[in-house]
Coordinates of C-alpha atoms in Angstrom, one line a residue:
Chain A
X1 CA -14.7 24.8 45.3
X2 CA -13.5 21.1 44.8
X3 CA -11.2 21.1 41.8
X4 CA -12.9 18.4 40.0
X5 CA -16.3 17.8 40.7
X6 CA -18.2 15.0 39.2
X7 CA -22.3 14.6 39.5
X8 CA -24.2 11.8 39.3
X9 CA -22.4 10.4 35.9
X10 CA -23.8 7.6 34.2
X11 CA -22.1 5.6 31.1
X12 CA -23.4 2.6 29.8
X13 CA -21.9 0.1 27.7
X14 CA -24.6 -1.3 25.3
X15 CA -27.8 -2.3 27.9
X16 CA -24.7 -2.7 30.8
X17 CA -23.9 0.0 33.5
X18 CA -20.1 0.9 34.1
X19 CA -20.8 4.0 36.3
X20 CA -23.9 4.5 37.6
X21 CA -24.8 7.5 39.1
X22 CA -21.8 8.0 39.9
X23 CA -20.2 11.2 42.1
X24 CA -16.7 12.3 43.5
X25 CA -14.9 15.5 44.1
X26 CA -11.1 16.1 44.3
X27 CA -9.9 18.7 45.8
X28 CA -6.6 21.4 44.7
X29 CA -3.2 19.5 45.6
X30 CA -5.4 16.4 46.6
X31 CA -4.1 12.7 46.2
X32 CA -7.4 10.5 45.7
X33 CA -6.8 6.9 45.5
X34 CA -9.7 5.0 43.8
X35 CA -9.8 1.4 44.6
X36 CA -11.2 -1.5 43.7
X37 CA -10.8 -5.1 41.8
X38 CA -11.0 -5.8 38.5
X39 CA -13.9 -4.7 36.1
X40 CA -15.7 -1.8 38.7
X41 CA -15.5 0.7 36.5
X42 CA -11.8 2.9 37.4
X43 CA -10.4 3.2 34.0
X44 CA -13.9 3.7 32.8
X45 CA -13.9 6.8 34.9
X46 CA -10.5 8.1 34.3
X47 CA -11.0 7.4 30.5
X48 CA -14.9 9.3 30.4
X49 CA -12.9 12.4 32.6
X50 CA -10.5 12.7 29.8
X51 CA -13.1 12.5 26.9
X52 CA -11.7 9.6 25.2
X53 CA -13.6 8.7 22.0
X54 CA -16.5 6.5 23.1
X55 CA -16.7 7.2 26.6
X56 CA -19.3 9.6 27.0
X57 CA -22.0 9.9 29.4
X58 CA -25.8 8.7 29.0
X59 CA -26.1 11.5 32.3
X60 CA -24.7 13.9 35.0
X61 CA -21.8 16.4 34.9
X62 CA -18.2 16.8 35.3
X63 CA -16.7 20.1 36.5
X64 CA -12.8 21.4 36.2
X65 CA -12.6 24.1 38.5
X66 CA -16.6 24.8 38.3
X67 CA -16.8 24.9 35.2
X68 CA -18.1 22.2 32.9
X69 CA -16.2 19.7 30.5
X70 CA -18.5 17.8 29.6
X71 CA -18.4 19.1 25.8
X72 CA -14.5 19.3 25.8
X73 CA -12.4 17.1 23.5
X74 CA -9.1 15.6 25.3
X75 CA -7.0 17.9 24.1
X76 CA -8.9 21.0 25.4
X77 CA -8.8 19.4 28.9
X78 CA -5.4 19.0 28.8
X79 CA -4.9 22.3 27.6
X80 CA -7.1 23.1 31.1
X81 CA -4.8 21.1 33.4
X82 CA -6.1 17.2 33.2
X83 CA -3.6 14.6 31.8
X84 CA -3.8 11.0 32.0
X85 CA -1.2 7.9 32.3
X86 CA -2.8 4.7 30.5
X87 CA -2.7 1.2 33.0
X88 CA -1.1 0.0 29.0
X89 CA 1.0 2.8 27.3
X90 CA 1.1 2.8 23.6
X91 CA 4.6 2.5 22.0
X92 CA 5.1 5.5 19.2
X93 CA 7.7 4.4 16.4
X94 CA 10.2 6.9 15.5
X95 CA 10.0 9.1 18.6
X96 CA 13.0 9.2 21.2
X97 CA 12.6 9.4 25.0
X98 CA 14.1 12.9 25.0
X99 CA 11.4 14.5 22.2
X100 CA 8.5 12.3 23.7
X101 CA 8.9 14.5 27.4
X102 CA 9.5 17.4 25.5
X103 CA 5.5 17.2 24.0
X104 CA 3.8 20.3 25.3
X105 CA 6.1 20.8 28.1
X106 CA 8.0 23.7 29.2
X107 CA 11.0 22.7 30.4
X108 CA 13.9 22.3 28.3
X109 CA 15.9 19.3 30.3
X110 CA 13.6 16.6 31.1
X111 CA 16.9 14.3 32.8
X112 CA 15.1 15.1 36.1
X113 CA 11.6 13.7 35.3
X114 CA 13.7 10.1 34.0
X115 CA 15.7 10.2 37.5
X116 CA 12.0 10.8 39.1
X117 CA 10.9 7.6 38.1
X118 CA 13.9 5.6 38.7
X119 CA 15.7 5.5 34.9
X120 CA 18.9 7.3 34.5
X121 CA 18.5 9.6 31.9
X122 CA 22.2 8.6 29.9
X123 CA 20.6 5.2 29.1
X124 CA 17.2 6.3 28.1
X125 CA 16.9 10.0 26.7
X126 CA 18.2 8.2 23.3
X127 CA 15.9 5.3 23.2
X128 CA 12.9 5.0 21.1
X129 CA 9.3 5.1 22.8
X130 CA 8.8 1.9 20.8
X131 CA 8.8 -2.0 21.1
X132 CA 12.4 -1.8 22.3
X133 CA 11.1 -1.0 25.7
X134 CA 10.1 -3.4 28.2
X135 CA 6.5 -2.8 29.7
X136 CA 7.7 -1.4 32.8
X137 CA 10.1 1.3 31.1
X138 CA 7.1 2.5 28.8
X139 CA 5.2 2.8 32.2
X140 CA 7.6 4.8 33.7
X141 CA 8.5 6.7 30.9
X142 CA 4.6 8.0 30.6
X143 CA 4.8 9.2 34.0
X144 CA 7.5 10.8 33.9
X145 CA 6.3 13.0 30.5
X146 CA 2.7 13.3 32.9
X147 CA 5.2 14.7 35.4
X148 CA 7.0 17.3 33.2
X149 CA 3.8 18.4 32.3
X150 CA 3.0 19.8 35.6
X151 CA -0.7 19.1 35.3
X152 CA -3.3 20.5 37.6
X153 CA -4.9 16.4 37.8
X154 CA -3.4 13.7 36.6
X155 CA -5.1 10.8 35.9
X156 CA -2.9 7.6 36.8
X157 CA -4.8 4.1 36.0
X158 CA -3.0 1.6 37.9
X159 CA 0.4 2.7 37.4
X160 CA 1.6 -0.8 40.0
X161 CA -0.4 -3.3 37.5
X162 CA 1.8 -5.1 34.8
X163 CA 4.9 -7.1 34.2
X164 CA 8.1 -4.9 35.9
X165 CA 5.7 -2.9 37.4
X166 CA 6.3 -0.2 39.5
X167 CA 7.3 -0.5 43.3
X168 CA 5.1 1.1 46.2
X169 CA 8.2 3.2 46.8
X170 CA 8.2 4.2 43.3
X171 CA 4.9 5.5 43.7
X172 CA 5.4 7.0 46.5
X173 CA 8.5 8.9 45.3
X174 CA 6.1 9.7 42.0
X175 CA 3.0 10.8 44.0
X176 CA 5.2 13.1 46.1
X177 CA 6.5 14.9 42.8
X178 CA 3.4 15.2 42.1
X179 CA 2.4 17.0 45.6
X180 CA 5.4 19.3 45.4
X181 CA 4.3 20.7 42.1
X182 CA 0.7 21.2 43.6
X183 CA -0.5 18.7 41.3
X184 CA -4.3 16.6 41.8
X185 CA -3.8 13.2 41.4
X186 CA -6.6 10.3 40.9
X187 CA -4.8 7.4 41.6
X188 CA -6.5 4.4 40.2
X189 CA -5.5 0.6 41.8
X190 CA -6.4 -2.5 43.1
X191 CA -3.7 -2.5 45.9
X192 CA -5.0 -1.1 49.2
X193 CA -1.0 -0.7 50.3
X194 CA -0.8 1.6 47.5
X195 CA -4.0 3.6 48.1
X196 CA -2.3 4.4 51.8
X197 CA -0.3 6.8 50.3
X198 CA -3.1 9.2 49.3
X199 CA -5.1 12.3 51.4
X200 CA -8.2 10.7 50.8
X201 CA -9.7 6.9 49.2
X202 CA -12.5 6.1 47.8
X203 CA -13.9 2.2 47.3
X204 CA -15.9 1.5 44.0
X205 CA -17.9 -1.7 42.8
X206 CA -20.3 -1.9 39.9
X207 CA -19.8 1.8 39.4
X208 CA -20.7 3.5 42.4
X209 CA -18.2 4.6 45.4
X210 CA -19.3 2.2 47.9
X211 CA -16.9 3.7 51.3
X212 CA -15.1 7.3 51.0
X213 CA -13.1 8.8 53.4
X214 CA -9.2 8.2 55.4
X215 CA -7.6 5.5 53.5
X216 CA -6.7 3.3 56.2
X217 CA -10.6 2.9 56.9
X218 CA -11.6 2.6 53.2
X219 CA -8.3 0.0 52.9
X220 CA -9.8 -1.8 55.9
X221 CA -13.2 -2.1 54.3
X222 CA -12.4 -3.1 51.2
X223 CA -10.4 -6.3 52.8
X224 CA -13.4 -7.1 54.9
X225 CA -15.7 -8.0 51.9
X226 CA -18.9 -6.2 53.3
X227 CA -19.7 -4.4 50.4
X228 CA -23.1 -3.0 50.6
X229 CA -23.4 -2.8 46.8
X230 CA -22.6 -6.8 46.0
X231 CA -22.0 -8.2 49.7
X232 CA -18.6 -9.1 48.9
X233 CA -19.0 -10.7 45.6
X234 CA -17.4 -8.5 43.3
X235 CA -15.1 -6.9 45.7
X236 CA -14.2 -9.1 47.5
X237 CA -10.2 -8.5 48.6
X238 CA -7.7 -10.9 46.8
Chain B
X1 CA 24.9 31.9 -12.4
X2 CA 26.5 28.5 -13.4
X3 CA 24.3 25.2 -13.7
X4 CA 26.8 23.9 -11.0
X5 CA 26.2 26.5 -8.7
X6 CA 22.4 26.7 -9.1
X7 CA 22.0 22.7 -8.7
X8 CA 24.6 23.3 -5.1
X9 CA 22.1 26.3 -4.6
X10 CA 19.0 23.8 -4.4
X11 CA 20.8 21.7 -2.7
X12 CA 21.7 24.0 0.0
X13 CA 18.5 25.1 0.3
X14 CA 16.7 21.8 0.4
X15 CA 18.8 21.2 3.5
X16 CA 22.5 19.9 2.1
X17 CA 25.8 21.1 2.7
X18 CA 27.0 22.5 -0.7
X19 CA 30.5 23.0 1.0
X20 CA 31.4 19.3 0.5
X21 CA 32.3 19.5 -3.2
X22 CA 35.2 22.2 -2.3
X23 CA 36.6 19.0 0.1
X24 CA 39.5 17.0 -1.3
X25 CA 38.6 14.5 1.2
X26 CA 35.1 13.9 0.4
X27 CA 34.7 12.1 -2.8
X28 CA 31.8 13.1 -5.1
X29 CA 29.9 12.8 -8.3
X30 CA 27.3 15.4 -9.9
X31 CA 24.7 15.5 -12.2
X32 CA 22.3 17.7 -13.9
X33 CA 20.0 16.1 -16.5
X34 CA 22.3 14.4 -18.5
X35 CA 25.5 16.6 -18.0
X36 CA 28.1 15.7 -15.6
X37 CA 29.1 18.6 -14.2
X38 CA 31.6 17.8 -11.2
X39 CA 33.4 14.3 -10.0
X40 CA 36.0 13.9 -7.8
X41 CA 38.0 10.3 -6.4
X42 CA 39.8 9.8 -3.7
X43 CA 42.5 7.3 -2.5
X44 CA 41.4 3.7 -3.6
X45 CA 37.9 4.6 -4.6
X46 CA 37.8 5.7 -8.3
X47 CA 34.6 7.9 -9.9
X48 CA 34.5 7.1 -13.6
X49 CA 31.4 8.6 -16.0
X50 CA 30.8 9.8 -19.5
X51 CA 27.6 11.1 -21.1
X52 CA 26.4 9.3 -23.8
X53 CA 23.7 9.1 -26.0
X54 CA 20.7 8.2 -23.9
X55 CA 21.9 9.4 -20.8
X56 CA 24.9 9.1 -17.8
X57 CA 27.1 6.1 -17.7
X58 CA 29.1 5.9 -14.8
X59 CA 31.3 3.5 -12.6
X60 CA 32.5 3.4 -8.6
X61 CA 35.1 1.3 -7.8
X62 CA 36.3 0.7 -4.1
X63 CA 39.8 -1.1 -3.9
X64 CA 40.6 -4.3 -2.3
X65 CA 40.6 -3.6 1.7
X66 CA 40.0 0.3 1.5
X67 CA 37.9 1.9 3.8
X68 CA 36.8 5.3 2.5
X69 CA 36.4 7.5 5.4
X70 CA 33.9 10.2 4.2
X71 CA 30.5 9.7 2.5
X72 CA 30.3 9.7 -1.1
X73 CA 27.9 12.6 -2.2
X74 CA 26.1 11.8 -5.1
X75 CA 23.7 14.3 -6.8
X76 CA 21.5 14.3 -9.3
X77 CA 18.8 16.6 -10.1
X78 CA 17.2 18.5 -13.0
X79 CA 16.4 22.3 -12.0
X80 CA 14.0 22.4 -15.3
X81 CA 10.4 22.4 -15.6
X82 CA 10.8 19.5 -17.6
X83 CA 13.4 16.9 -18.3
X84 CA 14.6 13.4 -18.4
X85 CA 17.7 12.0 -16.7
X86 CA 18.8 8.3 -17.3
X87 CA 21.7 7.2 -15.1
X88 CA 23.7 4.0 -15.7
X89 CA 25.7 3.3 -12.5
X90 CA 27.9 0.3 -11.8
X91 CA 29.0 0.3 -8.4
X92 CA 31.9 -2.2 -7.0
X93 CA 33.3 -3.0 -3.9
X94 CA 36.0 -5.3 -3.8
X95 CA 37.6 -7.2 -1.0
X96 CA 37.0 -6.3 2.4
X97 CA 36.2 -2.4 1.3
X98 CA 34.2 -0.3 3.0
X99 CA 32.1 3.3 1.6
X100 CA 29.2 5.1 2.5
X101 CA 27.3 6.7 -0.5
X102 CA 24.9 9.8 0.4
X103 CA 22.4 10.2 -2.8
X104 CA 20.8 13.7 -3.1
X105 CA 18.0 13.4 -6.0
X106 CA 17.0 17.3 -6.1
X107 CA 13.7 18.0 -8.5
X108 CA 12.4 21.0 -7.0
X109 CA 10.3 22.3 -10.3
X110 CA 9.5 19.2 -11.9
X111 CA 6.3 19.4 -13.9
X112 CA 7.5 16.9 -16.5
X113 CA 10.5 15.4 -15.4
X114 CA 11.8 11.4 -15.5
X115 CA 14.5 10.0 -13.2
X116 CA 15.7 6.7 -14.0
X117 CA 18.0 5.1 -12.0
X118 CA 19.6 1.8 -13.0
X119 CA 22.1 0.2 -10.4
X120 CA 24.1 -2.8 -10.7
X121 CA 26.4 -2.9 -7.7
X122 CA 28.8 -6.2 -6.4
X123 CA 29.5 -6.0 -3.1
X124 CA 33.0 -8.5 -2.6
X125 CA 33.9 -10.8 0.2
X126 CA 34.1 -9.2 4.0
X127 CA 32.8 -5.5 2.3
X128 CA 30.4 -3.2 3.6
X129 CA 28.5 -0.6 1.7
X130 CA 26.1 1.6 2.8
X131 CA 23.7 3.5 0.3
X132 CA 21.7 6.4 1.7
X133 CA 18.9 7.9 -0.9
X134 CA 17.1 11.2 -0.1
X135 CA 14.9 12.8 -2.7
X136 CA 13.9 16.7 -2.5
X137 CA 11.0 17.5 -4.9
X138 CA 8.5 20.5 -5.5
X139 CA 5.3 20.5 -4.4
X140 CA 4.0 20.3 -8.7
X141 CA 3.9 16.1 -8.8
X142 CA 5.0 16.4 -12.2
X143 CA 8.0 13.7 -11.7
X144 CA 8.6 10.0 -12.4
X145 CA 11.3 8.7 -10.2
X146 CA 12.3 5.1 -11.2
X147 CA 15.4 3.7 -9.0
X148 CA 16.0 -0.2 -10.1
X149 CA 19.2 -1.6 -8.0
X150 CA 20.3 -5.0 -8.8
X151 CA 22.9 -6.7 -5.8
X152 CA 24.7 -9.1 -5.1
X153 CA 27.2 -9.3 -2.0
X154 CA 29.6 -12.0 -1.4
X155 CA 30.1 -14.1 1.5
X156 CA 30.1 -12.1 4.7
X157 CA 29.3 -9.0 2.6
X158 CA 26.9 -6.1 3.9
X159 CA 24.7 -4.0 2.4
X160 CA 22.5 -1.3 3.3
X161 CA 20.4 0.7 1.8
X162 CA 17.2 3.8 2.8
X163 CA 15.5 5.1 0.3
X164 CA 13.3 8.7 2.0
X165 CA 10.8 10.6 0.2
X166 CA 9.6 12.8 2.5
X167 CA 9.9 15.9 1.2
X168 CA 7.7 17.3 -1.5
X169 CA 5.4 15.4 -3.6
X170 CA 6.0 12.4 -4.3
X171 CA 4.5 12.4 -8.1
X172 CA 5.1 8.9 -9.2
X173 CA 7.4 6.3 -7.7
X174 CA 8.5 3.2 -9.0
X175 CA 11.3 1.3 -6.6
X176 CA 12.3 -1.9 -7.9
X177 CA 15.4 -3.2 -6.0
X178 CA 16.7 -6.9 -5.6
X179 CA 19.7 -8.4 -3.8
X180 CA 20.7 -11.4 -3.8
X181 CA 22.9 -12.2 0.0
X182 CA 25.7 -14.8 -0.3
X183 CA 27.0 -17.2 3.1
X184 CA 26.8 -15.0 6.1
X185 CA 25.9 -12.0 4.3
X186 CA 23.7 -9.5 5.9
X187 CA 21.3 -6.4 4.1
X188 CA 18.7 -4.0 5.3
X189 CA 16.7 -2.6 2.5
X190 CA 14.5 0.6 4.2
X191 CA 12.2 2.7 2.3
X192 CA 10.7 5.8 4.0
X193 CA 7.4 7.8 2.0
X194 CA 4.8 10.3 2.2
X195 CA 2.5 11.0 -0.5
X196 CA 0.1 13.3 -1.0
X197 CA -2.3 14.5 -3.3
X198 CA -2.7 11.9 -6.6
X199 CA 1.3 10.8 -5.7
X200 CA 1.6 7.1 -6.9
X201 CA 4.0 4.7 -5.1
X202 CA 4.8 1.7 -6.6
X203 CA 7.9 -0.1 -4.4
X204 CA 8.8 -3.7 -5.3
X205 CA 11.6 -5.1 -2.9
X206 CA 13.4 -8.5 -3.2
X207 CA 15.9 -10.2 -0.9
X208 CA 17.1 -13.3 -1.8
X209 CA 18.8 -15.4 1.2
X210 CA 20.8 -17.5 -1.0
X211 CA 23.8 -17.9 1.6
X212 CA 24.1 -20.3 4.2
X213 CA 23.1 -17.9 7.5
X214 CA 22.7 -14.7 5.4
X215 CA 20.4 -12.4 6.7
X216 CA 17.6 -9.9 5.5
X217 CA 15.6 -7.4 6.4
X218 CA 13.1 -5.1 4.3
X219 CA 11.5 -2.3 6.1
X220 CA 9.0 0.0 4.7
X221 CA 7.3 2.7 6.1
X222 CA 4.8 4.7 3.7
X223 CA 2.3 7.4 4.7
X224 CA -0.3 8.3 2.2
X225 CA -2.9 11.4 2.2
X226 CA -5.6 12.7 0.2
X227 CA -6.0 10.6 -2.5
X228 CA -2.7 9.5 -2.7
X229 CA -2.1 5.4 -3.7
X230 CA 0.3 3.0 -3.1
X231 CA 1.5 -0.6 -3.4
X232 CA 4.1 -2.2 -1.6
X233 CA 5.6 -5.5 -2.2
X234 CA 8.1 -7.0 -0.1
X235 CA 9.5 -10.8 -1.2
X236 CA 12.2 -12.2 1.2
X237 CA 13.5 -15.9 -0.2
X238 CA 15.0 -18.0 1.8
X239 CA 16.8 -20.9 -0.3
X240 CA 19.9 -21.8 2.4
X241 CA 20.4 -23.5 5.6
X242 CA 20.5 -20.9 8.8
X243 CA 19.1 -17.9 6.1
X244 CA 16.6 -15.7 8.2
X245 CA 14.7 -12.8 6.9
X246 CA 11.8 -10.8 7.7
X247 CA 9.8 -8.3 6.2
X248 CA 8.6 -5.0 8.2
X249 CA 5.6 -2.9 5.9
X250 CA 3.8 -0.2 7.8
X251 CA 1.3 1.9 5.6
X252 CA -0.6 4.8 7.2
X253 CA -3.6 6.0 5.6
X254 CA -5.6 9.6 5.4
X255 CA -8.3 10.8 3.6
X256 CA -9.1 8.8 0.3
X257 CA -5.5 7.8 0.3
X258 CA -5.4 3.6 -0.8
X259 CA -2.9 0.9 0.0
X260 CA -1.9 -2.2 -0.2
X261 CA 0.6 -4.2 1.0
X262 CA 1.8 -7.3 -0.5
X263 CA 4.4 -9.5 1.3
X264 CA 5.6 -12.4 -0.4
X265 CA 7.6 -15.2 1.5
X266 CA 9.1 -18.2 -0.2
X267 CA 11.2 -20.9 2.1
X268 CA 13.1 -23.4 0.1
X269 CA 15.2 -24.8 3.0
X270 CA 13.8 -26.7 6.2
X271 CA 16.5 -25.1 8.1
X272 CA 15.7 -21.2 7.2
X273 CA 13.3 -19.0 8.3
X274 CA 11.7 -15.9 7.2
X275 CA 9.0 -13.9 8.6
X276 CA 6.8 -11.1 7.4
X277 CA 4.3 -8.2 9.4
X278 CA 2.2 -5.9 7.6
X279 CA 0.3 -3.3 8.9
X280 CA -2.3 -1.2 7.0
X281 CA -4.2 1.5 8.5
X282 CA -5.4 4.9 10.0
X283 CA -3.4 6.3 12.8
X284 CA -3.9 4.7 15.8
X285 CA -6.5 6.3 17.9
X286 CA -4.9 4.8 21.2
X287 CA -1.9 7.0 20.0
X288 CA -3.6 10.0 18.8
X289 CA -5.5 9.9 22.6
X290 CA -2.2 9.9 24.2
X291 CA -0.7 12.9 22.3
X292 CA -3.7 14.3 23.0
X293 CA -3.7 14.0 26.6
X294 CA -0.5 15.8 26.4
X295 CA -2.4 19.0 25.3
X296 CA -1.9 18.3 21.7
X297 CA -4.3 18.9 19.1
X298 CA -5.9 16.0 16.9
X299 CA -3.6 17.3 13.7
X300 CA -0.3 18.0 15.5
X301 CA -1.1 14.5 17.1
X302 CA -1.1 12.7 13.6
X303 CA 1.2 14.8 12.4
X304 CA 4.1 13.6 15.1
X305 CA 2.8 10.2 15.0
X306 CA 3.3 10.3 10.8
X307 CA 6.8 11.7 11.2
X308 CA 7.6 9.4 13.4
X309 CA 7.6 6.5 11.5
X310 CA 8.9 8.4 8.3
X311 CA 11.7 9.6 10.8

């Protein structure tokens, strides 16, 4: 049994489809890279298998070790085992770095999740999850609270994408934290070098998965801009 | 039990250490309604106060190039159901001094109860003072706390000053504070707030940049619930070449709770600047998603979020 399982999911913006009929499993321990170019419909996805306010779907089904979700708010899924790491992490006045990994996770020195994504913990434990940090700290910061969480999935939308963004070796180091603790992870990108890194990759366009399989294939085909779905208009490589 | 003990007794339990009035080192000042029941000076800073007719006169002088190494504790509550406390304070720093003040306003019964504060405080040439405010009230309402400060610091003076309500309810609150900064002066004026219920905040804040390249900054963060009100005014002038100021108001608002925020900016030199952000709102879902993603539930998400900028 696939630990997520999604069926034929539609969501519609107004009269416009983001995921149509959409379908993808992920399987226990399984790295999943999910790639395509701009405006396909990835963080529609991640943000409809979290439950975020406003992103529920017209149709289909999404199952968390067989059972449903569908009805869950985002907190209940967490409580399950799903977490998420927004492409743009909000800033939270008044809350250091130290208390901010310590939210809902059980261990009591989070130094090691800081060094995990490439901050030393002396300069940063004290700081304020706030405007004070760059774009590329907050980033690394939320992945390293996703990490102390020790979630069954975590959701990462394109954790390379920004100012200061993350290196592929940074990613790589994360992703492999993440495979150690026997952690899911649906990584979200536009980068086919970083979508190497996972078990298995899966192409979208206009809200469908358009080429599944070994990443080096799907990396291959989505350079070769012979999309079936919009014959290399939409995602086209860059 | 005395009215000494039972005022250190509420403070204690609202979080203080009572043990700092035993301290020869630690200077201090304390008042119950209008009785003065414990004062103490140390080297180069000087505590005078008498009771008078309408309420507490009193007077804090730090000497010429003395830097007092412990906080001041000042504390003034009223244990009573009802009451009214008036306190006078005149508060002078003079040449290059330095002093911390810690205030501890304790009203934990208060059903009827007035605190007035009037402050007049001079802050000399090359001094610092620092002023830190915390009030501990009951959960009645039944209170009217009115703190006025008027300041003034000299050339290359500093003052700072935080104001935190967070404790209790709020009842009614009417700040008025303004400072005027000389040349190269520098103050931070920061209120903190949470109301609840029919609590009514009223905070009017002034900083006058009347020095060449003094400096100001108001910060106000207010949380309001139920159906809680409040008004916030922030007015930064700056009237001198290099003066820069900015005023920071954040209000977050629940339930029936109202607010408004009114920042006033006045520039009356070419060469100053001052700058002002206001934000007035619910809690930001983005940030109430993000908790919750981290397995928290929608009211321990607002509840960290709303401490968070009250911290």
């Amino acid at each position: 049994m696939p630990l997520l399982e999604i069926k034929n999911l539609t969501y519609t913006a107004g009269d416009k489809i983001i995921l149509d009929e959409f379908s993808l499993s992920i399987e226990s321990s399984e790295v999943h890279a999910l790639l395509g170019t701009n405006g396909t419909g990835k963080s529609t996805l991640a943000y409809v298998i979290m439950g975020c306010e406003g992103y529920k779907p017209a149709s289909g089904e999404i199952l968390f070790n067989g059972k449903t979700i569908d009805e869950l708010k985002i907190h209940e899924r967490a409580q399950l085992g799903i977490t998420m790491a927004w492409q743009e992490p909000v800033r939270f006045e008044g809350i250091n770095v130290r208390n901010y990994l310590a939210l809902k996770s059980k261990e009591t020195d989070p130094s090691m999740y800081l060094e995990m994504v490439g901050l030393h913990p002396e300069l940063y434990l004290h700081r304020m999850v706030d405007k004070s940090l760059s774009g590329g700290e907050r980033k690394r910061i939320e992945l390293a609270s996703i990490l102390a969480l020790h979630p069954k999935l975590a959701l990462l939308d394109e954790p390379d994408s920004g100012i200061d963004m993350l290196s592929t070796q940074d990613i790589i180091n994360v992703i492999n934290v993440f495979k150690k603790n026997g952690s899911s992870v649906l990584l979200i990108t536009h980068r086919e070098e970083i979508s190497l890194i996972a078990d298995r990759a899966s192409q979208m366009c206009k809200g469908k998965i358009v080429c599944s399989g070994n990443p080096e294939k799907v990396a291959e085909y989505y350079k070769s801009r012979k999309c079936l779905v919009c014959d290399g208009e939409v995602c086209a490589y860059v | 039990m005395s009215e000494l003990d039972a005022l250190m007794k509420a403070f204690g339990e609202s979080g203080g250490d009572s043990s700092i009035l035993a301290d020869k080192e630690v200077a201090h000042f304390v008042v119950s309604g209008h009785s003065i029941l414990s004062m103490q000076s140390v080297e180069g800073l000087e505590v005078k106060a008498k009771e008078t007719l309408t309420g507490i006169s009193a007077s804090i002088r730090v000497r010429k190039g003395i830097k007092v190494q412990n906080p001041v504790h000042l504390c003034f509550g009223i244990l009573h159901k009802k009451g009214n406390q008036k306190i006078k304070m005149d508060v002078r720093l003079e040449k290059n001094a330095s002093a911390h003040f810690i205030a501890h306003c304790i009203f934990p019964k208060a059903e009827k109860v007035k605190h007035i504060m009037d402050a007049v405080v001079d802050i000399g040439e090359d001094a610092e003072m620092r002023y830190s405010e915390t009030h501990y009230h009951g959960v009645y309402g039944g209170i009217e706390v009115i703190p006025r400060a008027i300041v003034k610091i000299a050339k290359n003076g500093r003052y700072f000053t935080d104001f935190t309500l967070i404790t209790g309810r709020v009842g009614k609150l009417g700040i008025d504070y303004s400072v005027e900064a000389g040349e190269n002066a520098v103050t931070e004026l920061t209120a903190k707030v949470f109301g609840h219920a029919n609590d009514d905040i009223k905070i009017k804040e002034e900083v006058l940049l009347q020095g060449e390249n003094a400096r100001g900054l108001i910060k106000t963060r207010v949380a309001i619930e139920d159906e809680a009100r409040a008004e916030i005014t922030g007015i930064t002038e700056g009237n001198a070449a290099g003066a820069r100021g900015h005023v920071d108001c954040m209000e977050i608002v629940k339930d029936k709770a109202t607010a408004k925020a009114i920042p006033i900016v006045n520039v009356r030199n070419p060469l100053a600047k001052v700058t002002h952000e206001a934000a007035i709102g619910s809690v930001d879902k983005k940030q109430i998603e993000t908790l919750m993603a981290h397995g928290l539930t929608p009211e321990e998400a607002v509840d960290v979020i709303v401490k968070g900028i009250l911290r």
